[in-house]
mmCIF file of C-alpha atoms and ligand atoms in Angstrom:
data_model
loop_
_atom_site.group_PDB
_atom_site.id
_atom_site.type_symbol
_atom_site.label_atom_id
_atom_site.label_comp_id
_atom_site.label_asym_id
_atom_site.label_seq_id
_atom_site.Cartn_x
_atom_site.Cartn_y
_atom_site.Cartn_z
ATOM 1 C CA UNK A 1 84.829 127.385 97.174
ATOM 2 C CA UNK A 2 85.974 127.860 93.580
ATOM 3 C CA UNK A 3 83.454 129.564 91.313
ATOM 4 C CA UNK A 4 81.995 127.528 88.421
ATOM 5 C CA UNK A 5 83.854 128.096 85.171
ATOM 6 C CA UNK A 6 82.143 129.721 82.213
ATOM 7 C CA UNK A 7 83.715 129.786 78.728
ATOM 8 C CA UNK A 8 82.690 131.286 75.407
ATOM 9 C CA UNK A 9 84.291 132.674 72.287
ATOM 10 C CA UNK A 10 83.494 134.742 69.242
ATOM 11 C CA UNK A 11 85.123 134.483 65.833
ATOM 12 C CA UNK A 12 87.007 137.505 64.517
ATOM 13 C CA UNK A 13 85.222 137.313 61.178
ATOM 14 C CA UNK A 14 83.886 140.847 60.903
ATOM 15 C CA UNK A 15 81.727 143.407 62.620
ATOM 16 C CA UNK A 16 79.461 142.205 65.432
ATOM 17 C CA UNK A 17 75.743 142.278 64.816
ATOM 18 C CA UNK A 18 72.821 142.578 67.174
ATOM 19 C CA UNK A 19 72.347 138.773 67.008
ATOM 20 C CA UNK A 20 75.855 138.216 68.404
ATOM 21 C CA UNK A 21 75.026 140.785 71.073
ATOM 22 C CA UNK A 22 71.561 139.645 72.150
ATOM 23 C CA UNK A 23 72.408 135.936 71.781
ATOM 24 C CA UNK A 24 75.814 135.959 73.455
ATOM 25 C CA UNK A 25 77.740 139.125 74.223
ATOM 26 C CA UNK A 26 75.096 140.829 76.379
ATOM 27 C CA UNK A 27 75.000 137.681 78.475
ATOM 28 C CA UNK A 28 78.833 137.615 78.712
ATOM 29 C CA UNK A 29 78.730 141.028 80.371
ATOM 30 C CA UNK A 30 75.810 140.214 82.692
ATOM 31 C CA UNK A 31 77.348 136.899 83.764
ATOM 32 C CA UNK A 32 80.759 138.498 84.304
ATOM 33 C CA UNK A 33 79.214 141.255 86.419
ATOM 34 C CA UNK A 34 77.157 138.811 88.488
ATOM 35 C CA UNK A 35 80.453 137.818 90.121
ATOM 36 C CA UNK A 36 79.246 134.211 90.319
ATOM 37 C CA UNK A 37 81.573 132.697 87.706
ATOM 38 C CA UNK A 38 85.195 132.382 86.738
ATOM 39 C CA UNK A 39 84.805 133.715 83.199
ATOM 40 C CA UNK A 40 86.957 132.943 80.152
ATOM 41 C CA UNK A 41 86.137 134.844 76.957
ATOM 42 C CA UNK A 42 88.249 134.253 73.902
ATOM 43 C CA UNK A 43 88.728 135.412 70.351
ATOM 44 C CA UNK A 44 88.260 132.304 68.211
ATOM 45 C CA UNK A 45 90.912 133.082 65.610
ATOM 46 C CA UNK A 46 91.537 129.395 64.829
ATOM 47 C CA UNK A 47 87.862 128.866 64.106
ATOM 48 C CA UNK A 48 87.955 131.964 61.888
ATOM 49 C CA UNK A 49 90.651 130.308 59.737
ATOM 50 C CA UNK A 50 87.933 128.053 58.315
ATOM 51 C CA UNK A 51 86.739 131.132 56.407
ATOM 52 C CA UNK A 52 90.198 131.463 54.793
ATOM 53 C CA UNK A 53 90.790 135.128 55.717
ATOM 54 C CA UNK A 54 93.902 137.016 54.627
ATOM 55 C CA UNK A 55 96.541 137.415 57.364
ATOM 56 C CA UNK A 56 95.901 141.158 57.425
ATOM 57 C CA UNK A 57 92.144 140.779 57.838
ATOM 58 C CA UNK A 58 92.524 138.184 60.583
ATOM 59 C CA UNK A 59 94.899 140.407 62.573
ATOM 60 C CA UNK A 60 92.721 143.492 62.072
ATOM 61 C CA UNK A 61 89.551 141.619 63.046
ATOM 62 C CA UNK A 62 91.217 140.111 66.120
ATOM 63 C CA UNK A 63 92.241 143.523 67.436
ATOM 64 C CA UNK A 64 88.856 144.965 66.542
ATOM 65 C CA UNK A 65 87.065 142.170 68.422
ATOM 66 C CA UNK A 66 89.259 142.762 71.479
ATOM 67 C CA UNK A 67 88.128 146.411 71.316
ATOM 68 C CA UNK A 68 84.507 145.222 70.979
ATOM 69 C CA UNK A 69 84.872 143.078 74.091
ATOM 70 C CA UNK A 70 86.078 146.035 76.146
ATOM 71 C CA UNK A 71 83.705 148.590 74.627
ATOM 72 C CA UNK A 72 80.686 146.430 75.405
ATOM 73 C CA UNK A 73 81.762 145.945 79.031
ATOM 74 C CA UNK A 74 84.041 142.933 79.378
ATOM 75 C CA UNK A 75 86.737 143.704 81.887
ATOM 76 C CA UNK A 76 90.162 142.007 82.013
ATOM 77 C CA UNK A 77 90.170 142.531 85.784
ATOM 78 C CA UNK A 78 87.057 140.391 86.123
ATOM 79 C CA UNK A 79 87.386 137.947 83.204
ATOM 80 C CA UNK A 80 90.198 136.169 81.415
ATOM 81 C CA UNK A 81 90.118 137.608 77.898
ATOM 82 C CA UNK A 82 92.404 135.780 75.504
ATOM 83 C CA UNK A 83 93.335 134.657 72.009
ATOM 84 C CA UNK A 84 92.451 131.042 71.206
ATOM 85 C CA UNK A 85 95.484 130.353 68.990
ATOM 86 C CA UNK A 86 97.906 131.155 71.833
ATOM 87 C CA UNK A 87 96.819 128.127 73.863
ATOM 88 C CA UNK A 88 99.093 125.333 72.670
ATOM 89 C CA UNK A 89 97.493 122.486 74.677
ATOM 90 C CA UNK A 90 94.296 123.176 72.743
ATOM 91 C CA UNK A 91 95.801 121.494 69.669
ATOM 92 C CA UNK A 92 96.668 118.393 71.653
ATOM 93 C CA UNK A 93 93.222 118.102 73.196
ATOM 94 C CA UNK A 94 91.534 118.705 69.845
ATOM 95 C CA UNK A 95 93.516 115.801 68.378
ATOM 96 C CA UNK A 96 92.735 113.502 71.311
ATOM 97 C CA UNK A 97 89.013 114.324 71.099
ATOM 98 C CA UNK A 98 88.998 113.890 67.321
ATOM 99 C CA UNK A 99 90.045 110.264 67.805
ATOM 100 C CA UNK A 100 86.812 109.760 69.771
ATOM 101 C CA UNK A 101 84.598 111.468 67.188
ATOM 102 C CA UNK A 102 82.920 109.553 64.361
ATOM 103 C CA UNK A 103 83.283 111.413 61.056
ATOM 104 C CA UNK A 104 79.561 110.851 60.412
ATOM 105 C CA UNK A 105 78.701 112.925 63.537
ATOM 106 C CA UNK A 106 80.620 115.867 62.126
ATOM 107 C CA UNK A 107 79.110 115.614 58.658
ATOM 108 C CA UNK A 108 75.564 115.681 60.005
ATOM 109 C CA UNK A 109 76.017 118.923 61.980
ATOM 110 C CA UNK A 110 73.522 121.555 60.809
ATOM 111 C CA UNK A 111 76.072 124.388 61.002
ATOM 112 C CA UNK A 112 78.490 122.370 58.840
ATOM 113 C CA UNK A 113 75.821 121.705 56.224
ATOM 114 C CA UNK A 114 74.825 125.380 56.183
ATOM 115 C CA UNK A 115 78.450 126.479 55.796
ATOM 116 C CA UNK A 116 79.237 124.146 52.903
ATOM 117 C CA UNK A 117 76.013 125.139 51.171
ATOM 118 C CA UNK A 118 77.171 128.756 51.261
ATOM 119 C CA UNK A 119 79.578 127.793 48.479
ATOM 120 C CA UNK A 120 76.574 127.426 46.158
ATOM 121 C CA UNK A 121 74.790 130.187 44.310
ATOM 122 C CA UNK A 122 71.376 131.189 45.691
ATOM 123 C CA UNK A 123 68.777 129.121 43.874
ATOM 124 C CA UNK A 124 71.152 126.136 43.578
ATOM 125 C CA UNK A 125 70.814 125.434 47.314
ATOM 126 C CA UNK A 126 67.086 124.839 47.259
ATOM 127 C CA UNK A 127 67.188 122.216 44.512
ATOM 128 C CA UNK A 128 70.449 120.489 45.434
ATOM 129 C CA UNK A 129 70.674 116.727 44.752
ATOM 130 C CA UNK A 130 72.275 114.205 47.122
ATOM 131 C CA UNK A 131 75.159 113.686 44.665
ATOM 132 C CA UNK A 132 75.812 117.415 44.304
ATOM 133 C CA UNK A 133 75.718 117.836 48.101
ATOM 134 C CA UNK A 134 78.324 115.066 48.512
ATOM 135 C CA UNK A 135 80.472 116.800 45.901
ATOM 136 C CA UNK A 136 80.265 120.093 47.826
ATOM 137 C CA UNK A 137 81.115 118.349 51.116
ATOM 138 C CA UNK A 138 84.167 116.663 49.588
ATOM 139 C CA UNK A 139 85.423 119.988 48.222
ATOM 140 C CA UNK A 140 84.941 121.872 51.519
ATOM 141 C CA UNK A 141 87.861 122.519 53.839
ATOM 142 C CA UNK A 142 88.338 119.938 56.591
ATOM 143 C CA UNK A 143 88.372 122.643 59.264
ATOM 144 C CA UNK A 144 84.655 123.264 58.704
ATOM 145 C CA UNK A 145 83.923 119.645 59.632
ATOM 146 C CA UNK A 146 86.362 119.678 62.566
ATOM 147 C CA UNK A 147 84.958 122.959 63.899
ATOM 148 C CA UNK A 148 82.878 121.357 66.724
ATOM 149 C CA UNK A 149 85.810 119.217 67.933
ATOM 150 C CA UNK A 150 87.934 122.326 68.336
ATOM 151 C CA UNK A 151 85.004 123.933 70.154
ATOM 152 C CA UNK A 152 84.705 120.917 72.476
ATOM 153 C CA UNK A 153 88.419 121.259 73.278
ATOM 154 C CA UNK A 154 87.946 124.996 73.960
ATOM 155 C CA UNK A 155 85.341 124.160 76.560
ATOM 156 C CA UNK A 156 86.679 120.975 78.173
ATOM 157 C CA UNK A 157 90.208 122.327 78.577
ATOM 158 C CA UNK A 158 88.992 124.736 81.277
ATOM 159 C CA UNK A 159 86.485 122.380 82.937
ATOM 160 C CA UNK A 160 83.691 124.741 81.959
ATOM 161 C CA UNK A 161 80.302 124.157 83.520
ATOM 162 C CA UNK A 162 78.530 126.822 81.475
ATOM 163 C CA UNK A 163 78.787 128.082 77.905
ATOM 164 C CA UNK A 164 76.776 131.205 77.028
ATOM 165 C CA UNK A 165 75.945 130.954 73.297
ATOM 166 C CA UNK A 166 73.151 131.421 70.767
ATOM 167 C CA UNK A 167 71.030 128.369 69.984
ATOM 168 C CA UNK A 168 72.893 127.720 66.707
ATOM 169 C CA UNK A 169 75.613 126.221 68.937
ATOM 170 C CA UNK A 170 73.371 123.712 70.767
ATOM 171 C CA UNK A 171 74.289 120.777 68.533
ATOM 172 C CA UNK A 172 78.001 121.502 69.067
ATOM 173 C CA UNK A 173 77.440 121.626 72.830
ATOM 174 C CA UNK A 174 75.671 118.268 72.651
ATOM 175 C CA UNK A 175 78.736 116.815 70.908
ATOM 176 C CA UNK A 176 80.966 118.343 73.593
ATOM 177 C CA UNK A 177 78.950 116.557 76.293
ATOM 178 C CA UNK A 178 79.063 113.291 74.339
ATOM 179 C CA UNK A 179 82.845 113.551 74.003
ATOM 180 C CA UNK A 180 83.233 114.323 77.713
ATOM 181 C CA UNK A 181 81.147 111.238 78.565
ATOM 182 C CA UNK A 182 83.048 109.019 76.113
ATOM 183 C CA UNK A 183 86.407 110.147 77.435
ATOM 184 C CA UNK A 184 85.335 109.728 81.066
ATOM 185 C CA UNK A 185 83.936 106.258 80.379
ATOM 186 C CA UNK A 186 87.159 105.130 78.713
ATOM 187 C CA UNK A 187 89.818 106.835 80.829
ATOM 188 C CA UNK A 188 88.122 107.717 84.127
ATOM 189 C CA UNK A 189 86.418 110.923 85.277
ATOM 190 C CA UNK A 190 88.327 113.815 83.764
ATOM 191 C CA UNK A 191 85.781 116.256 82.319
ATOM 192 C CA UNK A 192 82.539 117.746 83.555
ATOM 193 C CA UNK A 193 79.660 118.010 81.111
ATOM 194 C CA UNK A 194 78.993 121.649 80.196
ATOM 195 C CA UNK A 195 75.583 123.252 79.677
ATOM 196 C CA UNK A 196 74.676 126.096 77.383
ATOM 197 C CA UNK A 197 73.262 129.315 78.790
ATOM 198 C CA UNK A 198 70.778 131.043 76.511
ATOM 199 C CA UNK A 199 69.339 134.520 76.632
ATOM 200 C CA UNK A 200 65.679 135.269 75.903
ATOM 201 C CA UNK A 201 66.807 135.884 72.308
ATOM 202 C CA UNK A 202 68.965 132.878 71.436
ATOM 203 C CA UNK A 203 68.263 133.361 67.707
ATOM 204 C CA UNK A 204 67.855 136.820 66.209
ATOM 205 C CA UNK A 205 66.637 136.647 62.631
ATOM 206 C CA UNK A 206 67.831 138.548 59.578
ATOM 207 C CA UNK A 207 66.273 141.972 58.965
ATOM 208 C CA UNK A 208 65.577 141.146 55.337
ATOM 209 C CA UNK A 209 64.516 137.513 55.777
ATOM 210 C CA UNK A 210 62.927 136.481 59.085
ATOM 211 C CA UNK A 211 63.269 132.808 58.079
ATOM 212 C CA UNK A 212 67.080 133.068 58.296
ATOM 213 C CA UNK A 213 69.370 133.657 61.265
ATOM 214 C CA UNK A 214 71.111 137.034 61.309
ATOM 215 C CA UNK A 215 74.653 136.111 60.216
ATOM 216 C CA UNK A 216 77.888 137.950 59.538
ATOM 217 C CA UNK A 217 78.124 135.983 56.306
ATOM 218 C CA UNK A 218 74.851 137.577 55.149
ATOM 219 C CA UNK A 219 75.633 141.225 55.962
ATOM 220 C CA UNK A 220 72.621 142.634 54.085
ATOM 221 C CA UNK A 221 70.319 141.392 56.873
ATOM 222 C CA UNK A 222 72.549 142.501 59.768
ATOM 223 C CA UNK A 223 72.219 145.397 62.146
ATOM 224 C CA UNK A 224 75.802 145.994 63.243
ATOM 225 C CA UNK A 225 76.643 147.374 66.681
ATOM 226 C CA UNK A 226 78.922 149.915 65.023
ATOM 227 C CA UNK A 227 76.274 151.197 62.609
ATOM 228 C CA UNK A 228 75.961 154.989 62.773
ATOM 229 C CA UNK A 229 72.538 156.381 63.815
ATOM 230 C CA UNK A 230 71.483 157.261 60.262
ATOM 231 C CA UNK A 231 72.341 153.709 59.082
ATOM 232 C CA UNK A 232 70.372 152.154 61.973
ATOM 233 C CA UNK A 233 67.347 154.303 61.051
ATOM 234 C CA UNK A 234 67.634 153.341 57.388
ATOM 235 C CA UNK A 235 68.105 149.596 58.053
ATOM 236 C CA UNK A 236 65.201 149.356 60.490
ATOM 237 C CA UNK A 237 62.985 151.379 58.173
ATOM 238 C CA UNK A 238 63.798 148.964 55.334
ATOM 239 C CA UNK A 239 63.476 145.796 57.478
ATOM 240 C CA UNK A 240 60.832 143.477 56.033
ATOM 241 C CA UNK A 241 57.474 143.395 57.784
ATOM 242 C CA UNK A 242 54.511 141.030 57.542
ATOM 243 C CA UNK A 243 51.156 141.489 55.878
ATOM 244 C CA UNK A 244 48.512 143.266 57.938
ATOM 245 C CA UNK A 245 49.320 146.169 60.191
ATOM 246 C CA UNK A 246 48.919 144.894 63.738
ATOM 247 C CA UNK A 247 51.963 144.996 66.021
ATOM 248 C CA UNK A 248 51.586 141.610 67.619
ATOM 249 C CA UNK A 249 54.014 138.880 68.678
ATOM 250 C CA UNK A 250 53.263 135.756 66.651
ATOM 251 C CA UNK A 251 56.340 133.911 65.407
ATOM 252 C CA UNK A 252 54.359 131.776 62.988
ATOM 253 C CA UNK A 253 52.017 134.283 61.395
ATOM 254 C CA UNK A 254 54.099 137.440 61.875
ATOM 255 C CA UNK A 255 57.767 136.346 61.953
ATOM 256 C CA UNK A 256 59.219 139.671 60.828
ATOM 257 C CA UNK A 257 57.471 141.943 63.323
ATOM 258 C CA UNK A 258 57.986 139.293 66.044
ATOM 259 C CA UNK A 259 61.723 139.438 65.415
ATOM 260 C CA UNK A 260 61.705 143.236 65.724
ATOM 261 C CA UNK A 261 59.541 143.052 68.844
ATOM 262 C CA UNK A 262 61.993 140.601 70.417
ATOM 263 C CA UNK A 263 64.898 142.932 69.702
ATOM 264 C CA UNK A 264 62.915 145.805 71.251
ATOM 265 C CA UNK A 265 61.923 143.789 74.312
ATOM 266 C CA UNK A 266 65.444 142.432 74.947
ATOM 267 C CA UNK A 267 66.976 145.882 74.809
ATOM 268 C CA UNK A 268 64.313 147.794 76.733
ATOM 269 C CA UNK A 269 63.532 145.033 79.228
ATOM 270 C CA UNK A 270 59.782 145.544 78.607
ATOM 271 C CA UNK A 271 57.792 142.333 78.364
ATOM 272 C CA UNK A 272 55.931 141.426 75.206
ATOM 273 C CA UNK A 273 52.439 142.002 76.590
ATOM 274 C CA UNK A 274 53.362 145.489 77.691
ATOM 275 C CA UNK A 275 54.918 146.206 74.290
ATOM 276 C CA UNK A 276 51.914 144.951 72.355
ATOM 277 C CA UNK A 277 49.681 147.167 74.486
ATOM 278 C CA UNK A 278 51.951 150.166 73.981
ATOM 279 C CA UNK A 279 51.741 149.761 70.200
ATOM 280 C CA UNK A 280 48.038 148.945 69.868
ATOM 281 C CA UNK A 281 46.623 151.109 67.092
ATOM 282 C CA UNK A 282 50.088 152.336 66.051
ATOM 283 C CA UNK A 283 51.645 151.718 62.640
ATOM 284 C CA UNK A 284 54.658 149.585 61.714
ATOM 285 C CA UNK A 285 56.378 152.803 60.780
ATOM 286 C CA UNK A 286 55.852 154.366 64.232
ATOM 287 C CA UNK A 287 57.096 151.198 65.928
ATOM 288 C CA UNK A 288 60.165 151.047 63.687
ATOM 289 C CA UNK A 289 61.002 154.688 64.399
ATOM 290 C CA UNK A 290 60.942 153.994 68.155
ATOM 291 C CA UNK A 291 62.968 150.779 67.754
ATOM 292 C CA UNK A 292 65.650 152.618 65.769
ATOM 293 C CA UNK A 293 65.965 155.324 68.449
ATOM 294 C CA UNK A 294 66.121 152.675 71.186
ATOM 295 C CA UNK A 295 68.945 150.828 69.391
ATOM 296 C CA UNK A 296 70.841 154.055 68.688
ATOM 297 C CA UNK A 297 70.671 155.102 72.332
ATOM 298 C CA UNK A 298 71.532 151.647 73.668
ATOM 299 C CA UNK A 299 74.756 151.396 71.662
ATOM 300 C CA UNK A 300 75.820 155.053 71.962
ATOM 301 C CA UNK A 301 78.239 154.333 74.794
ATOM 302 C CA UNK A 302 79.629 151.250 73.000
ATOM 303 C CA UNK A 303 80.218 153.260 69.816
ATOM 304 C CA UNK A 304 81.990 155.995 71.758
ATOM 305 C CA UNK A 305 84.237 153.533 73.588
ATOM 306 C CA UNK A 306 84.964 151.532 70.431
ATOM 307 C CA UNK A 307 86.054 154.730 68.667
ATOM 308 C CA UNK A 308 88.288 155.662 71.590
ATOM 309 C CA UNK A 309 89.958 152.219 71.423
ATOM 310 C CA UNK A 310 90.660 152.492 67.687
ATOM 311 C CA UNK A 311 94.238 153.730 68.065
ATOM 312 C CA UNK A 312 95.091 151.529 71.050
ATOM 313 C CA UNK A 313 96.061 148.291 69.374
ATOM 314 C CA UNK A 314 99.197 147.804 71.479
ATOM 315 C CA UNK A 315 97.219 148.120 74.744
ATOM 316 C CA UNK A 316 94.675 145.651 73.351
ATOM 317 C CA UNK A 317 97.444 143.221 72.400
ATOM 318 C CA UNK A 318 98.839 143.469 75.938
ATOM 319 C CA UNK A 319 95.433 142.549 77.383
ATOM 320 C CA UNK A 320 95.182 139.532 75.072
ATOM 321 C CA UNK A 321 98.750 138.412 75.814
ATOM 322 C CA UNK A 322 98.213 138.638 79.540
ATOM 323 C CA UNK A 323 94.863 136.790 79.313
ATOM 324 C CA UNK A 324 96.382 134.106 77.079
ATOM 325 C CA UNK A 325 99.139 133.567 79.639
ATOM 326 C CA UNK A 326 96.591 133.026 82.420
ATOM 327 C CA UNK A 327 94.402 130.724 80.323
ATOM 328 C CA UNK A 328 97.525 128.909 79.086
ATOM 329 C CA UNK A 329 98.551 128.023 82.648
ATOM 330 C CA UNK A 330 95.167 126.459 83.372
ATOM 331 C CA UNK A 331 95.245 124.642 80.019
ATOM 332 C CA UNK A 332 98.762 123.290 80.644
ATOM 333 C CA UNK A 333 97.685 121.783 83.970
ATOM 334 C CA UNK A 334 94.638 120.154 82.419
ATOM 335 C CA UNK A 335 96.479 118.710 79.424
ATOM 336 C CA UNK A 336 99.006 117.184 81.845
ATOM 337 C CA UNK A 337 96.170 115.383 83.614
ATOM 338 C CA UNK A 338 94.647 114.287 80.271
ATOM 339 C CA UNK A 339 97.939 112.938 78.927
ATOM 340 C CA UNK A 340 98.441 110.872 82.052
ATOM 341 C CA UNK A 341 94.947 109.443 81.740
ATOM 342 C CA UNK A 342 95.417 108.358 78.121
ATOM 343 C CA UNK A 343 98.860 106.873 78.722
ATOM 344 C CA UNK A 344 101.182 109.184 76.813
ATOM 345 C CA UNK A 345 102.790 110.846 79.811
ATOM 346 C CA UNK A 346 105.442 108.302 80.817
HETATM 347 N N1 AQP B 401 71.508 135.543 64.892
HETATM 348 C C1 AQP B 401 71.961 135.206 66.083
HETATM 349 N N2 AQP B 401 71.155 135.218 67.150
HETATM 350 C C2 AQP B 401 71.614 134.891 68.386
HETATM 351 N N3 AQP B 401 72.903 134.544 68.623
HETATM 352 C C3 AQP B 401 73.749 134.515 67.573
HETATM 353 N N4 AQP B 401 75.058 134.228 67.451
HETATM 354 C C4 AQP B 401 75.438 134.352 66.175
HETATM 355 N N5 AQP B 401 74.412 134.730 65.433
HETATM 356 C C5 AQP B 401 73.332 134.842 66.257
HETATM 357 C C6 AQP B 401 75.905 133.866 68.577
HETATM 358 O O1 AQP B 401 76.989 134.775 68.605
HETATM 359 C C7 AQP B 401 78.116 134.102 69.151
HETATM 360 C C8 AQP B 401 79.326 134.376 68.341
HETATM 361 O O2 AQP B 401 79.146 133.922 67.053
HETATM 362 P P1 AQP B 401 80.422 133.589 66.172
HETATM 363 O O3 AQP B 401 80.942 134.782 65.534
HETATM 364 O O4 AQP B 401 81.391 132.795 66.911
HETATM 365 O O5 AQP B 401 79.823 132.589 65.203
HETATM 366 P P2 AQP B 401 78.770 132.624 64.169
HETATM 367 O O6 AQP B 401 77.612 131.823 64.680
HETATM 368 O O7 AQP B 401 79.473 132.094 63.011
HETATM 369 O O8 AQP B 401 78.314 134.141 63.937
HETATM 370 P P3 AQP B 401 77.552 134.538 62.687
HETATM 371 O O9 AQP B 401 77.269 135.965 62.707
HETATM 372 O O10 AQP B 401 76.362 133.682 62.481
HETATM 373 O O11 AQP B 401 78.610 134.291 61.551
HETATM 374 P P4 AQP B 401 78.548 133.332 60.312
HETATM 375 O O12 AQP B 401 77.850 134.094 59.277
HETATM 376 O O13 AQP B 401 79.977 133.114 59.987
HETATM 377 O O14 AQP B 401 77.824 132.075 60.691
HETATM 378 C C9 AQP B 401 77.750 132.621 69.250
HETATM 379 O O15 AQP B 401 77.435 132.319 70.587
HETATM 380 C C10 AQP B 401 76.526 132.501 68.392
HETATM 381 O O16 AQP B 401 75.651 131.483 68.858
#
């Protein structure tokens, strides 16, 4: 029997942080190695265009992300690793799905609102009026609003059953399921409804503000996988902590230390109770020192492999081209079926 399909992508928008890893990438590797799924992992270069990168940056980041995929443990022999923009049928499906999507649905997406608000200066965001918000939305690029439709096409094109992502993508997944249902109801059963797969850390928070998600667009609060040991030590030492001195997991009263504890627990595999016990009577500083060493050790092999892949851009391109060819074949078959269903394949 065919294995269930699993699809996920990452945008080539800069260095990967520990949120990308603990929320998504770590799971990619575990799921791939479980042998239970047909895995598709792609570099979401079309999604990255919404950030208006230069051509040079987009190419560099695409190659660098391919190296990240391999260095962290994705394997082109086990998974189809490809470049989103190379899949031509994706454009057709995105268009078809967009005709089933109310504009209002797109404008109410939390990720969209957060992205357009990034155009404002800090301070302006908090006291924004309805009129000013509408002005910012109208000035934003249309790709930011369309983002979830492209994501739905990415998933439905391969009949994915599972999508391993952080919880910031849940609303987009919900839209994907709605679009699958709408399409099926109108044209007959064509798509299956995908489910997200979350890790125990579906939302890692920023090191300098535990109320905000760790995000590439806010690099000051990020712990990057590539960070050298001395940088990791410095960043963790400077990470904000809560009042008091007890090392205890309490998201409400101690959000900062809880975030650090979650990072520790996800990497070491130790459960929270055991961790709290281990650090009873110890200081924040002692805990942070241990966390830094744990992170440094955990990513040592990744850093070594990533360095070794630095001069191998042509081998990385070959892997992406070959993966894109395989994914493209599957996509071509599916778009043929879709076109027949909607009446444009005469
Ligand atoms: N802080 C996070 N905690 C857990 N998971 C996270 N992800 C992102 N941030 C966190 C998950 O990582 C995957 C890839 O993300 P992406 O690069 O495609 O998109 P993103 O959400 O735009 O990543 P960033 O870092 O948050 O970038 P910006 O600043 O551009 O918004 C996804 O599965 C995501 O859920």
